[in-house]
Amino acid sequence: MNNKKHRAFLKWAGGKYSLTEQINQRLPAGKRLVEPFVGACSVFLNSDFDEYLLNDINADLIAMYNIIKRRPLGFIADAKRYFQPQYNTEQSYYQIRAEFNQSTDPYQRSLLFLYMNRHGYNGLCRYNQSGGFNVPFGRYKKPYFPEKELLFFAEKAKKAKFVCKPYQKLFQYLRNDDVLYCDPPYVPLSVSASFTGYAKEGFSLDDQANLARLARESKCAVLLSNHDTTLTQELYRDAVCDKIQVSRTISSNASNRNSVGEIFALFKAIDTNKN
């Protein structure tokens, strides 16, 4: 694989583009990379495995990835129409968001999902309790249409299978030559400040503990990333852990960048040949 880095075509909170070198340095060798929390696919796009099994619980995301894999040129042509100036207004955005929330057609939803990702606030992906996308208008001067990123994704997607399942299910499909990279929703840095909203996203502290248990018991090597907290240090105590400092925006003001501790935990493959 050449050293050119490839950006995801989506804007994504918690995306791993800036950390792909550190992640690749820590991923063991294997034939297939399995990602239970694939998100915007930065690790997939910047790693070199023979095969990929890529999962996310967001059905809109996985449907779009499968559509782009099957018919990239048609998708690009249709999606580009939404990146004309007349669609970059508050009125158009909220009309399209309402259309997305009422649509049951996977192809149409995929086109609008990309539009909202690039025109919505901060590239957020958020749904209300009823399943409606509810990110507000972003007010960008000229949203970027990621054509070259889409083309690269579609080419590399030939090596990948995209699925939409609960993260636990992925551990049932593992082969001996698999390597897992788990990038779950991070534990909150302040439990008192953010746990309520965090739990509503569907990944609780019980899930954090369950994921650590699955990683510990896996027959394959598992690399996890998370915030470096007392909780994660305890959950990953049986793993080989190392820590880095990451610059991260932790408020709506992009100038407020603080250094945050990040932990990488490697659970080595269990040797099934041992008695």
PDB file of C-alpha atoms in Angstrom:
ATOM      1  CA  MET A   1       0.000   0.000   0.000  1.00  0.00           C
ATOM      2  CA  ASN A   2       1.374   3.440  -0.846  1.00  0.00           C
ATOM      3  CA  ASN A   3       1.796   6.083   1.836  1.00  0.00           C
ATOM      4  CA  LYS A   4      -0.844   8.470   0.527  1.00  0.00           C
ATOM      5  CA  LYS A   5      -3.549   8.978   3.107  1.00  0.00           C
ATOM      6  CA  HIS A   6      -7.156   8.764   1.998  1.00  0.00           C
ATOM      7  CA  ARG A   7      -9.939  10.760   3.562  1.00  0.00           C
ATOM      8  CA  ALA A   8     -13.400   9.340   4.094  1.00  0.00           C
ATOM      9  CA  PHE A   9     -16.098  10.881   1.917  1.00  0.00           C
ATOM     10  CA  LEU A  10     -18.171  11.584   5.047  1.00  0.00           C
ATOM     11  CA  LYS A  11     -17.559  14.109   7.794  1.00  0.00           C
ATOM     12  CA  TRP A  12     -17.729  12.116  11.013  1.00  0.00           C
ATOM     13  CA  ALA A  13     -17.548  12.906  14.707  1.00  0.00           C
ATOM     14  CA  GLY A  14     -14.868  10.687  16.227  1.00  0.00           C
ATOM     15  CA  GLY A  15     -13.446   9.763  12.822  1.00  0.00           C
ATOM     16  CA  LYS A  16      -9.993   8.165  12.916  1.00  0.00           C
ATOM     17  CA  TYR A  17      -8.318   9.831   9.926  1.00  0.00           C
ATOM     18  CA  SER A  18      -5.685  11.554  12.078  1.00  0.00           C
ATOM     19  CA  LEU A  19      -4.886   8.344  13.967  1.00  0.00           C
ATOM     20  CA  THR A  20      -4.638   5.800  11.135  1.00  0.00           C
ATOM     21  CA  GLU A  21      -0.822   5.600  11.375  1.00  0.00           C
ATOM     22  CA  GLN A  22      -0.966   4.891  15.124  1.00  0.00           C
ATOM     23  CA  ILE A  23      -3.719   2.304  14.601  1.00  0.00           C
ATOM     24  CA  ASN A  24      -1.882   0.521  11.772  1.00  0.00           C
ATOM     25  CA  GLN A  25       1.270   0.328  13.917  1.00  0.00           C
ATOM     26  CA  ARG A  26      -0.729  -1.547  16.570  1.00  0.00           C
ATOM     27  CA  LEU A  27      -2.823  -3.845  14.360  1.00  0.00           C
ATOM     28  CA  PRO A  28      -1.417  -7.382  14.219  1.00  0.00           C
ATOM     29  CA  ALA A  29      -0.995  -9.154  10.901  1.00  0.00           C
ATOM     30  CA  GLY A  30      -4.003 -11.042   9.573  1.00  0.00           C
ATOM     31  CA  LYS A  31      -5.913 -11.837   6.416  1.00  0.00           C
ATOM     32  CA  ARG A  32      -9.197 -10.061   7.207  1.00  0.00           C
ATOM     33  CA  LEU A  33      -9.852  -6.903   9.228  1.00  0.00           C
ATOM     34  CA  VAL A  34     -13.180  -6.923  11.070  1.00  0.00           C
ATOM     35  CA  GLU A  35     -14.618  -3.619  12.304  1.00  0.00           C
ATOM     36  CA  PRO A  36     -17.803  -3.824  14.432  1.00  0.00           C
ATOM     37  CA  PHE A  37     -18.008   0.023  14.571  1.00  0.00           C
ATOM     38  CA  VAL A  38     -16.836   1.112  11.130  1.00  0.00           C
ATOM     39  CA  GLY A  39     -18.227   4.671  11.116  1.00  0.00           C
ATOM     40  CA  ALA A  40     -16.797   6.702   8.233  1.00  0.00           C
ATOM     41  CA  CYS A  41     -14.287   3.956   7.265  1.00  0.00           C
ATOM     42  CA  SER A  42     -11.003   5.826   7.803  1.00  0.00           C
ATOM     43  CA  VAL A  43      -9.189   2.736   9.120  1.00  0.00           C
ATOM     44  CA  PHE A  44     -10.513   0.609   6.256  1.00  0.00           C
ATOM     45  CA  LEU A  45      -9.424   3.203   3.694  1.00  0.00           C
ATOM     46  CA  ASN A  46      -5.912   3.482   5.138  1.00  0.00           C
ATOM     47  CA  SER A  47      -5.056  -0.134   5.943  1.00  0.00           C
ATOM     48  CA  ASP A  48      -3.968  -3.069   3.801  1.00  0.00           C
ATOM     49  CA  PHE A  49      -5.751  -6.368   4.412  1.00  0.00           C
ATOM     50  CA  ASP A  50      -6.846  -8.967   1.872  1.00  0.00           C
ATOM     51  CA  GLU A  51     -10.481  -8.776   3.047  1.00  0.00           C
ATOM     52  CA  TYR A  52     -12.703  -6.646   5.254  1.00  0.00           C
ATOM     53  CA  LEU A  53     -15.876  -7.303   7.234  1.00  0.00           C
ATOM     54  CA  LEU A  54     -17.266  -3.892   8.110  1.00  0.00           C
ATOM     55  CA  ASN A  55     -20.244  -3.335  10.378  1.00  0.00           C
ATOM     56  CA  ASP A  56     -22.215  -0.465  11.830  1.00  0.00           C
ATOM     57  CA  ILE A  57     -25.520  -0.322  13.679  1.00  0.00           C
ATOM     58  CA  ASN A  58     -26.562   2.666  11.527  1.00  0.00           C
ATOM     59  CA  ALA A  59     -28.673   1.108   8.753  1.00  0.00           C
ATOM     60  CA  ASP A  60     -28.559   4.263   6.586  1.00  0.00           C
ATOM     61  CA  LEU A  61     -24.773   4.212   6.625  1.00  0.00           C
ATOM     62  CA  ILE A  62     -24.453   0.547   5.620  1.00  0.00           C
ATOM     63  CA  ALA A  63     -27.166   0.803   2.940  1.00  0.00           C
ATOM     64  CA  MET A  64     -25.294   3.735   1.394  1.00  0.00           C
ATOM     65  CA  TYR A  65     -21.964   1.882   1.462  1.00  0.00           C
ATOM     66  CA  ASN A  66     -23.497  -1.109  -0.302  1.00  0.00           C
ATOM     67  CA  ILE A  67     -25.124   1.102  -2.944  1.00  0.00           C
ATOM     68  CA  ILE A  68     -21.848   2.926  -3.653  1.00  0.00           C
ATOM     69  CA  LYS A  69     -20.052  -0.418  -3.876  1.00  0.00           C
ATOM     70  CA  ARG A  70     -22.561  -1.687  -6.477  1.00  0.00           C
ATOM     71  CA  ARG A  71     -23.136   1.418  -8.601  1.00  0.00           C
ATOM     72  CA  PRO A  72     -20.631   4.182  -7.802  1.00  0.00           C
ATOM     73  CA  LEU A  73     -20.862   6.227 -10.996  1.00  0.00           C
ATOM     74  CA  GLY A  74     -24.653   6.452 -10.962  1.00  0.00           C
ATOM     75  CA  PHE A  75     -24.659   7.356  -7.286  1.00  0.00           C
ATOM     76  CA  ILE A  76     -22.031  10.071  -7.791  1.00  0.00           C
ATOM     77  CA  ALA A  77     -23.944  11.598 -10.705  1.00  0.00           C
ATOM     78  CA  ASP A  78     -27.217  11.631  -8.755  1.00  0.00           C
ATOM     79  CA  ALA A  79     -25.675  12.893  -5.512  1.00  0.00           C
ATOM     80  CA  LYS A  80     -23.788  15.726  -7.209  1.00  0.00           C
ATOM     81  CA  ARG A  81     -27.071  17.408  -8.170  1.00  0.00           C
ATOM     82  CA  TYR A  82     -27.721  18.198  -4.500  1.00  0.00           C
ATOM     83  CA  PHE A  83     -24.462  20.143  -4.232  1.00  0.00           C
ATOM     84  CA  GLN A  84     -25.650  23.055  -6.379  1.00  0.00           C
ATOM     85  CA  PRO A  85     -26.109  26.504  -4.761  1.00  0.00           C
ATOM     86  CA  GLN A  86     -29.923  26.352  -4.706  1.00  0.00           C
ATOM     87  CA  TYR A  87     -29.764  23.431  -2.262  1.00  0.00           C
ATOM     88  CA  ASN A  88     -27.408  25.233   0.128  1.00  0.00           C
ATOM     89  CA  THR A  89     -30.131  27.216   1.872  1.00  0.00           C
ATOM     90  CA  GLU A  90     -31.860  26.724   5.184  1.00  0.00           C
ATOM     91  CA  GLN A  91     -35.230  26.218   3.496  1.00  0.00           C
ATOM     92  CA  SER A  92     -33.896  23.599   1.070  1.00  0.00           C
ATOM     93  CA  TYR A  93     -32.023  21.772   3.807  1.00  0.00           C
ATOM     94  CA  TYR A  94     -35.062  21.366   6.035  1.00  0.00           C
ATOM     95  CA  GLN A  95     -37.231  20.335   3.092  1.00  0.00           C
ATOM     96  CA  ILE A  96     -34.693  17.665   2.133  1.00  0.00           C
ATOM     97  CA  ARG A  97     -34.341  16.548   5.745  1.00  0.00           C
ATOM     98  CA  ALA A  98     -38.132  16.101   5.946  1.00  0.00           C
ATOM     99  CA  GLU A  99     -38.062  14.190   2.648  1.00  0.00           C
ATOM    100  CA  PHE A 100     -35.352  11.903   4.030  1.00  0.00           C
ATOM    101  CA  ASN A 101     -37.326  11.211   7.198  1.00  0.00           C
ATOM    102  CA  GLN A 102     -40.436  10.286   5.187  1.00  0.00           C
ATOM    103  CA  SER A 103     -38.648   8.168   2.569  1.00  0.00           C
ATOM    104  CA  THR A 104     -38.419   4.391   2.741  1.00  0.00           C
ATOM    105  CA  ASP A 105     -36.408   4.050  -0.489  1.00  0.00           C
ATOM    106  CA  PRO A 106     -32.799   3.057   0.335  1.00  0.00           C
ATOM    107  CA  TYR A 107     -31.311   4.704  -2.749  1.00  0.00           C
ATOM    108  CA  GLN A 108     -33.048   8.036  -2.182  1.00  0.00           C
ATOM    109  CA  ARG A 109     -32.198   7.968   1.510  1.00  0.00           C
ATOM    110  CA  SER A 110     -28.540   7.338   0.619  1.00  0.00           C
ATOM    111  CA  LEU A 111     -28.371  10.373  -1.686  1.00  0.00           C
ATOM    112  CA  LEU A 112     -29.980  12.584   0.946  1.00  0.00           C
ATOM    113  CA  PHE A 113     -27.814  11.133   3.721  1.00  0.00           C
ATOM    114  CA  LEU A 114     -24.677  12.286   1.897  1.00  0.00           C
ATOM    115  CA  TYR A 115     -26.252  15.700   1.221  1.00  0.00           C
ATOM    116  CA  MET A 116     -27.157  16.170   4.909  1.00  0.00           C
ATOM    117  CA  ASN A 117     -23.756  14.967   6.051  1.00  0.00           C
ATOM    118  CA  ARG A 118     -22.072  17.720   4.034  1.00  0.00           C
ATOM    119  CA  HIS A 119     -24.680  20.457   4.561  1.00  0.00           C
ATOM    120  CA  GLY A 120     -25.690  19.743   8.169  1.00  0.00           C
ATOM    121  CA  TYR A 121     -24.080  21.129  11.286  1.00  0.00           C
ATOM    122  CA  ASN A 122     -20.545  19.823  11.921  1.00  0.00           C
ATOM    123  CA  GLY A 123     -21.117  16.627   9.948  1.00  0.00           C
ATOM    124  CA  LEU A 124     -23.112  15.220  12.855  1.00  0.00           C
ATOM    125  CA  CYS A 125     -25.259  12.115  12.486  1.00  0.00           C
ATOM    126  CA  ARG A 126     -28.079  12.168  15.010  1.00  0.00           C
ATOM    127  CA  TYR A 127     -31.610  10.787  15.166  1.00  0.00           C
ATOM    128  CA  ASN A 128     -34.463  11.545  17.539  1.00  0.00           C
ATOM    129  CA  GLN A 129     -36.371   8.937  19.568  1.00  0.00           C
ATOM    130  CA  SER A 130     -38.726   8.380  16.626  1.00  0.00           C
ATOM    131  CA  GLY A 131     -35.840   7.625  14.274  1.00  0.00           C
ATOM    132  CA  GLY A 132     -35.957  10.989  12.517  1.00  0.00           C
ATOM    133  CA  PHE A 133     -32.703  12.639  11.456  1.00  0.00           C
ATOM    134  CA  ASN A 134     -32.582  15.920  13.383  1.00  0.00           C
ATOM    135  CA  VAL A 135     -29.229  17.625  12.731  1.00  0.00           C
ATOM    136  CA  PRO A 136     -29.700  21.357  12.013  1.00  0.00           C
ATOM    137  CA  PHE A 137     -28.510  23.261   8.924  1.00  0.00           C
ATOM    138  CA  GLY A 138     -24.751  23.887   8.886  1.00  0.00           C
ATOM    139  CA  ARG A 139     -24.479  27.238   7.066  1.00  0.00           C
ATOM    140  CA  TYR A 140     -21.390  26.403   5.006  1.00  0.00           C
ATOM    141  CA  LYS A 141     -20.431  28.739   2.183  1.00  0.00           C
ATOM    142  CA  LYS A 142     -19.827  25.992  -0.384  1.00  0.00           C
ATOM    143  CA  PRO A 143     -20.116  22.385   0.827  1.00  0.00           C
ATOM    144  CA  TYR A 144     -17.505  20.123  -0.717  1.00  0.00           C
ATOM    145  CA  PHE A 145     -18.620  17.291  -2.981  1.00  0.00           C
ATOM    146  CA  PRO A 146     -16.250  14.357  -2.260  1.00  0.00           C
ATOM    147  CA  GLU A 147     -16.116  12.825  -5.749  1.00  0.00           C
ATOM    148  CA  LYS A 148     -12.549  11.527  -5.665  1.00  0.00           C
ATOM    149  CA  GLU A 149     -13.091  10.149  -2.146  1.00  0.00           C
ATOM    150  CA  LEU A 150     -16.220   8.324  -3.314  1.00  0.00           C
ATOM    151  CA  LEU A 151     -14.361   6.803  -6.274  1.00  0.00           C
ATOM    152  CA  PHE A 152     -11.511   5.575  -4.079  1.00  0.00           C
ATOM    153  CA  PHE A 153     -13.998   4.146  -1.562  1.00  0.00           C
ATOM    154  CA  ALA A 154     -15.902   2.291  -4.306  1.00  0.00           C
ATOM    155  CA  GLU A 155     -12.716   0.736  -5.672  1.00  0.00           C
ATOM    156  CA  LYS A 156     -11.499  -0.430  -2.259  1.00  0.00           C
ATOM    157  CA  ALA A 157     -15.002  -1.625  -1.308  1.00  0.00           C
ATOM    158  CA  LYS A 158     -14.507  -4.544  -3.726  1.00  0.00           C
ATOM    159  CA  LYS A 159     -12.504  -6.155  -0.900  1.00  0.00           C
ATOM    160  CA  ALA A 160     -15.167  -5.488   1.732  1.00  0.00           C
ATOM    161  CA  LYS A 161     -18.446  -6.887   2.979  1.00  0.00           C
ATOM    162  CA  PHE A 162     -20.708  -4.342   4.710  1.00  0.00           C
ATOM    163  CA  VAL A 163     -23.231  -5.519   7.288  1.00  0.00           C
ATOM    164  CA  CYS A 164     -25.590  -3.919   9.796  1.00  0.00           C
ATOM    165  CA  LYS A 165     -25.748  -5.954  13.005  1.00  0.00           C
ATOM    166  CA  PRO A 166     -25.369  -5.455  16.773  1.00  0.00           C
ATOM    167  CA  TYR A 167     -21.649  -5.379  17.571  1.00  0.00           C
ATOM    168  CA  GLN A 168     -21.909  -8.623  19.592  1.00  0.00           C
ATOM    169  CA  LYS A 169     -22.877 -10.572  16.445  1.00  0.00           C
ATOM    170  CA  LEU A 170     -19.564  -9.848  14.750  1.00  0.00           C
ATOM    171  CA  PHE A 171     -17.739 -11.950  17.325  1.00  0.00           C
ATOM    172  CA  GLN A 172     -19.774 -14.977  16.168  1.00  0.00           C
ATOM    173  CA  TYR A 173     -18.413 -14.792  12.599  1.00  0.00           C
ATOM    174  CA  LEU A 174     -14.701 -14.747  13.355  1.00  0.00           C
ATOM    175  CA  ARG A 175     -12.105 -16.819  11.562  1.00  0.00           C
ATOM    176  CA  ASN A 176      -8.720 -17.723  12.983  1.00  0.00           C
ATOM    177  CA  ASP A 177      -6.887 -15.347  10.634  1.00  0.00           C
ATOM    178  CA  ASP A 178      -9.080 -12.324  11.486  1.00  0.00           C
ATOM    179  CA  VAL A 179      -7.977  -9.171  13.266  1.00  0.00           C
ATOM    180  CA  LEU A 180     -10.527  -6.902  14.925  1.00  0.00           C
ATOM    181  CA  TYR A 181     -10.374  -3.146  15.354  1.00  0.00           C
ATOM    182  CA  CYS A 182     -13.068  -1.808  17.715  1.00  0.00           C
ATOM    183  CA  ASP A 183     -13.786   1.910  17.806  1.00  0.00           C
ATOM    184  CA  PRO A 184     -16.929   2.032  19.982  1.00  0.00           C
ATOM    185  CA  PRO A 185     -18.671   5.211  21.113  1.00  0.00           C
ATOM    186  CA  TYR A 186     -16.179   6.488  23.687  1.00  0.00           C
ATOM    187  CA  VAL A 187     -16.832   6.486  27.401  1.00  0.00           C
ATOM    188  CA  PRO A 188     -17.687  10.038  28.516  1.00  0.00           C
ATOM    189  CA  LEU A 189     -14.849  12.014  30.058  1.00  0.00           C
ATOM    190  CA  SER A 190     -17.336  13.315  32.617  1.00  0.00           C
ATOM    191  CA  VAL A 191     -19.949  10.742  33.597  1.00  0.00           C
ATOM    192  CA  SER A 192     -22.024  13.256  35.536  1.00  0.00           C
ATOM    193  CA  ALA A 193     -22.076  15.675  32.607  1.00  0.00           C
ATOM    194  CA  SER A 194     -22.773  13.396  29.695  1.00  0.00           C
ATOM    195  CA  PHE A 195     -23.880   9.921  30.701  1.00  0.00           C
ATOM    196  CA  THR A 196     -27.620  10.522  30.244  1.00  0.00           C
ATOM    197  CA  GLY A 197     -27.298  11.652  26.640  1.00  0.00           C
ATOM    198  CA  TYR A 198     -24.698   9.014  25.982  1.00  0.00           C
ATOM    199  CA  ALA A 199     -26.918   6.153  27.117  1.00  0.00           C
ATOM    200  CA  LYS A 200     -29.660   7.273  24.731  1.00  0.00           C
ATOM    201  CA  GLU A 201     -27.278   6.694  21.854  1.00  0.00           C
ATOM    202  CA  GLY A 202     -27.574   2.995  22.559  1.00  0.00           C
ATOM    203  CA  PHE A 203     -24.076   2.246  23.876  1.00  0.00           C
ATOM    204  CA  SER A 204     -24.143   2.077  27.660  1.00  0.00           C
ATOM    205  CA  LEU A 205     -21.418   1.459  30.213  1.00  0.00           C
ATOM    206  CA  ASP A 206     -22.680  -2.134  30.337  1.00  0.00           C
ATOM    207  CA  ASP A 207     -21.924  -2.327  26.602  1.00  0.00           C
ATOM    208  CA  GLN A 208     -18.408  -1.034  27.255  1.00  0.00           C
ATOM    209  CA  ALA A 209     -17.861  -3.827  29.781  1.00  0.00           C
ATOM    210  CA  ASN A 210     -19.426  -6.438  27.489  1.00  0.00           C
ATOM    211  CA  LEU A 211     -17.231  -5.381  24.562  1.00  0.00           C
ATOM    212  CA  ALA A 212     -14.125  -5.680  26.752  1.00  0.00           C
ATOM    213  CA  ARG A 213     -15.225  -9.186  27.804  1.00  0.00           C
ATOM    214  CA  LEU A 214     -15.792 -10.258  24.182  1.00  0.00           C
ATOM    215  CA  ALA A 215     -12.379  -8.909  23.235  1.00  0.00           C
ATOM    216  CA  ARG A 216     -10.723 -10.716  26.147  1.00  0.00           C
ATOM    217  CA  GLU A 217     -12.377 -14.028  25.199  1.00  0.00           C
ATOM    218  CA  SER A 218     -11.906 -13.715  21.432  1.00  0.00           C
ATOM    219  CA  LYS A 219      -9.872 -16.310  19.555  1.00  0.00           C
ATOM    220  CA  CYS A 220      -8.581 -13.457  17.372  1.00  0.00           C
ATOM    221  CA  ALA A 221      -6.496 -10.418  18.215  1.00  0.00           C
ATOM    222  CA  VAL A 222      -8.614  -7.373  19.109  1.00  0.00           C
ATOM    223  CA  LEU A 223      -7.420  -3.758  19.185  1.00  0.00           C
ATOM    224  CA  LEU A 224      -9.697  -1.257  20.931  1.00  0.00           C
ATOM    225  CA  SER A 225      -9.457   2.514  21.183  1.00  0.00           C
ATOM    226  CA  ASN A 226     -11.210   4.665  23.772  1.00  0.00           C
ATOM    227  CA  HIS A 227     -10.763   7.594  26.112  1.00  0.00           C
ATOM    228  CA  ASP A 228      -8.088   7.000  28.728  1.00  0.00           C
ATOM    229  CA  THR A 229     -10.126   6.942  31.939  1.00  0.00           C
ATOM    230  CA  THR A 230     -10.130   5.014  35.206  1.00  0.00           C
ATOM    231  CA  LEU A 231     -12.980   2.923  33.793  1.00  0.00           C
ATOM    232  CA  THR A 232     -11.226   1.955  30.558  1.00  0.00           C
ATOM    233  CA  GLN A 233      -7.983   1.192  32.409  1.00  0.00           C
ATOM    234  CA  GLU A 234      -9.954  -1.268  34.538  1.00  0.00           C
ATOM    235  CA  LEU A 235     -11.930  -2.754  31.627  1.00  0.00           C
ATOM    236  CA  TYR A 236      -8.758  -3.300  29.575  1.00  0.00           C
ATOM    237  CA  ARG A 237      -6.502  -4.424  32.447  1.00  0.00           C
ATOM    238  CA  ASP A 238      -5.817  -7.795  30.753  1.00  0.00           C
ATOM    239  CA  ALA A 239      -4.733  -6.167  27.481  1.00  0.00           C
ATOM    240  CA  VAL A 240      -1.458  -4.652  26.340  1.00  0.00           C
ATOM    241  CA  CYS A 241      -2.253  -0.947  26.712  1.00  0.00           C
ATOM    242  CA  ASP A 242      -0.525   2.202  25.601  1.00  0.00           C
ATOM    243  CA  LYS A 243      -1.663   5.788  25.607  1.00  0.00           C
ATOM    244  CA  ILE A 244      -1.322   8.852  23.428  1.00  0.00           C
ATOM    245  CA  GLN A 245      -2.476  12.450  23.655  1.00  0.00           C
ATOM    246  CA  VAL A 246      -4.913  13.561  20.970  1.00  0.00           C
ATOM    247  CA  SER A 247      -5.919  17.099  20.088  1.00  0.00           C
ATOM    248  CA  ARG A 248      -9.684  17.238  20.109  1.00  0.00           C
ATOM    249  CA  THR A 249     -12.361  19.903  19.929  1.00  0.00           C
ATOM    250  CA  ILE A 250     -14.461  19.439  23.060  1.00  0.00           C
ATOM    251  CA  SER A 251     -16.841  22.362  22.584  1.00  0.00           C
ATOM    252  CA  SER A 252     -18.765  23.949  19.722  1.00  0.00           C
ATOM    253  CA  ASN A 253     -15.946  26.490  19.383  1.00  0.00           C
ATOM    254  CA  ALA A 254     -13.337  24.945  17.112  1.00  0.00           C
ATOM    255  CA  SER A 255     -10.623  27.140  18.653  1.00  0.00           C
ATOM    256  CA  ASN A 256     -11.071  25.359  21.986  1.00  0.00           C
ATOM    257  CA  ARG A 257      -8.837  22.398  21.291  1.00  0.00           C
ATOM    258  CA  ASN A 258      -7.682  20.464  24.311  1.00  0.00           C
ATOM    259  CA  SER A 259      -5.366  17.508  24.556  1.00  0.00           C
ATOM    260  CA  VAL A 260      -7.253  14.369  25.546  1.00  0.00           C
ATOM    261  CA  GLY A 261      -5.826  11.032  26.622  1.00  0.00           C
ATOM    262  CA  GLU A 262      -6.528   8.138  24.264  1.00  0.00           C
ATOM    263  CA  ILE A 263      -5.936   4.492  25.155  1.00  0.00           C
ATOM    264  CA  PHE A 264      -5.162   1.634  22.762  1.00  0.00           C
ATOM    265  CA  ALA A 265      -5.766  -1.831  24.192  1.00  0.00           C
ATOM    266  CA  LEU A 266      -4.576  -4.953  22.380  1.00  0.00           C
ATOM    267  CA  PHE A 267      -6.074  -8.254  23.445  1.00  0.00           C
ATOM    268  CA  LYS A 268      -3.834 -10.871  21.855  1.00  0.00           C
ATOM    269  CA  ALA A 269      -5.321 -13.919  20.140  1.00  0.00           C
ATOM    270  CA  ILE A 270      -6.075 -16.853  22.415  1.00  0.00           C
ATOM    271  CA  ASP A 271      -3.963 -19.857  21.478  1.00  0.00           C
ATOM    272  CA  THR A 272      -6.590 -22.525  20.872  1.00  0.00           C
ATOM    273  CA  ASN A 273      -3.883 -25.205  20.501  1.00  0.00           C
ATOM    274  CA  LYS A 274      -2.983 -25.023  24.174  1.00  0.00           C
ATOM    275  CA  ASN A 275      -4.439 -27.652  26.448  1.00  0.00           C
TER     276      ASN A 275
END
